Amino acid sequence: MSQIDTSLLPNPTAAAATLAAAHADPHPLKLYGGWFCPFVQRAWIVLAEKQIPHQYVEINPYKKEQSFLALNPRGLVPTLTIDDEHHTPRRVRVLYESTVVCEYLDEAYSSGSDHHHYGKRLLPEGEGEREVFERARCRLWINHVVTRVVPGFYRLLQHTPDKGYPIEEARGEFLAGLKAFAREMVDSEEEESGKTGPWFLGKRFSLVDVMLAPWAKRLFLIDHYKPGGVGIPNKGERGEDEEVWARWDQWFGAVVERESVKATWSADENYIKAYKRYAEDTTQSEVGQATRQGRSLP
Ligand SMILES: N[C@@H](CCC(=O)N[C@@H](CS)C(=O)NCC(=O)O)C(=O)O
């Protein structure tokens, strides 16, 4: 099992290599990641957005080293460690699960939490009725990304002709997830005239954008590997969904150009290589196996 996915290129390349090199020095806050991993990219984007000092440690999560499993028994990246130098005896605290890691980083590194000036908060702040609702709405759409869009991405990417259902079914489910996301942006903007994108919260970039960004960047892999590709209908051929897909285009165009998203991205051709096993449905990654077996993702 383990030798299958260990042929991965070992290191980030292009912009991500530059970012990793700038964060190679030892630091009490460490992100253990794999350059190819979209879940890692979420955490990496938050570190970049908020200018959080840290050390980036590239590992291959498919080779479950004992030292890594000791940190994260699930054996998945991203894994975040916080070396608490002020505590005796010295302790290393650990967090994992990309959504948890991202929320932690956003809260723990907010301007005012020490003298460093961190980037803006990535969820609406405040305790007023409106802010509390908006924060919950963000979490709802993060949940949509986690439970609908991301599993749909793998189901489509791992579709092969021998599956018991046609590729159109996988594509339809995936597109429905993207469309619901875009429709929510249109509907919430209608309620508040003046909000005109491009982000999920209009002018404000947030964790909702972060959670989906890595898969938006990887959509080209589906076009590369799957007959019919992602299949978002062309402008002018979208029937009653013109406005909704136009809002998707606006979001997508903005997110793939976001500095933090580009800064955490390696060379395109390396993702093509890394995702070949997904496209052929031979990957032994936990996400890949869960998708194949119709289980929920790890
Ligand atoms: N639910 C986890 C998923 C993380 C995940 O699946 N990471 C992959 C790399 S993209 C991994 O570590 N895979 C190791 C394996 O499958 O053995 C999260 O959100 O952090």
XYZ file of N, CA, C and O in Angstrom, residues 1 10 37 58 73 78 95 130 141 160 185 206 209 214 221 276 279 295:
72
model
N 0.829 -1.202 0.000
C 0.000 0.000 0.000
C 0.867 1.256 0.000
O 0.705 2.132 -0.840
N 9.528 15.292 -4.303
C 9.663 15.543 -2.865
C 9.412 16.985 -2.413
O 9.102 17.199 -1.248
N -0.750 19.090 -1.602
C -1.974 18.818 -0.840
C -2.878 20.052 -0.722
O -2.467 21.087 -0.183
N 8.348 20.452 4.866
C 7.790 19.565 3.826
C 7.985 18.105 4.246
O 9.085 17.691 4.583
N -1.835 11.350 15.141
C -2.149 9.925 15.000
C -2.938 9.618 13.730
O -2.956 8.480 13.270
N -2.575 18.937 6.596
C -1.659 19.707 7.428
C -1.686 19.269 8.897
O -2.713 18.890 9.425
N -2.101 20.667 16.448
C -3.436 20.732 15.851
C -3.388 20.135 14.450
O -2.355 20.217 13.776
N -26.110 40.649 13.760
C -25.733 40.546 12.358
C -24.402 39.821 12.168
O -24.268 38.931 11.329
N -21.299 27.654 4.838
C -20.791 27.466 3.466
C -19.428 26.805 3.452
O -19.060 26.157 2.474
N -13.809 6.454 -13.499
C -13.239 5.693 -14.622
C -14.403 4.986 -15.317
O -15.465 4.794 -14.709
N -23.852 33.331 -3.228
C -23.212 34.650 -3.360
C -24.171 35.636 -4.032
O -24.299 36.775 -3.591
N -12.300 35.945 2.872
C -12.572 35.256 4.141
C -12.186 33.784 4.082
O -11.783 33.260 3.031
N -13.553 31.634 1.239
C -12.753 31.634 0.009
C -11.543 30.712 0.155
O -11.205 29.955 -0.753
N -8.070 26.000 -2.926
C -7.149 24.973 -3.446
C -7.784 24.068 -4.504
O -7.104 23.610 -5.419
N -7.159 20.140 -13.511
C -6.797 18.712 -13.546
C -7.958 17.874 -14.075
O -7.749 16.872 -14.767
N -2.115 12.018 -11.313
C -2.363 10.956 -12.303
C -3.004 9.740 -11.625
O -3.943 9.142 -12.143
N -6.599 10.323 -11.098
C -7.352 10.264 -12.355
C -7.532 8.822 -12.823
O -8.551 8.471 -13.411
N -17.048 6.053 1.051
C -17.075 6.488 2.459
C -16.868 7.999 2.511
O -16.387 8.606 1.555
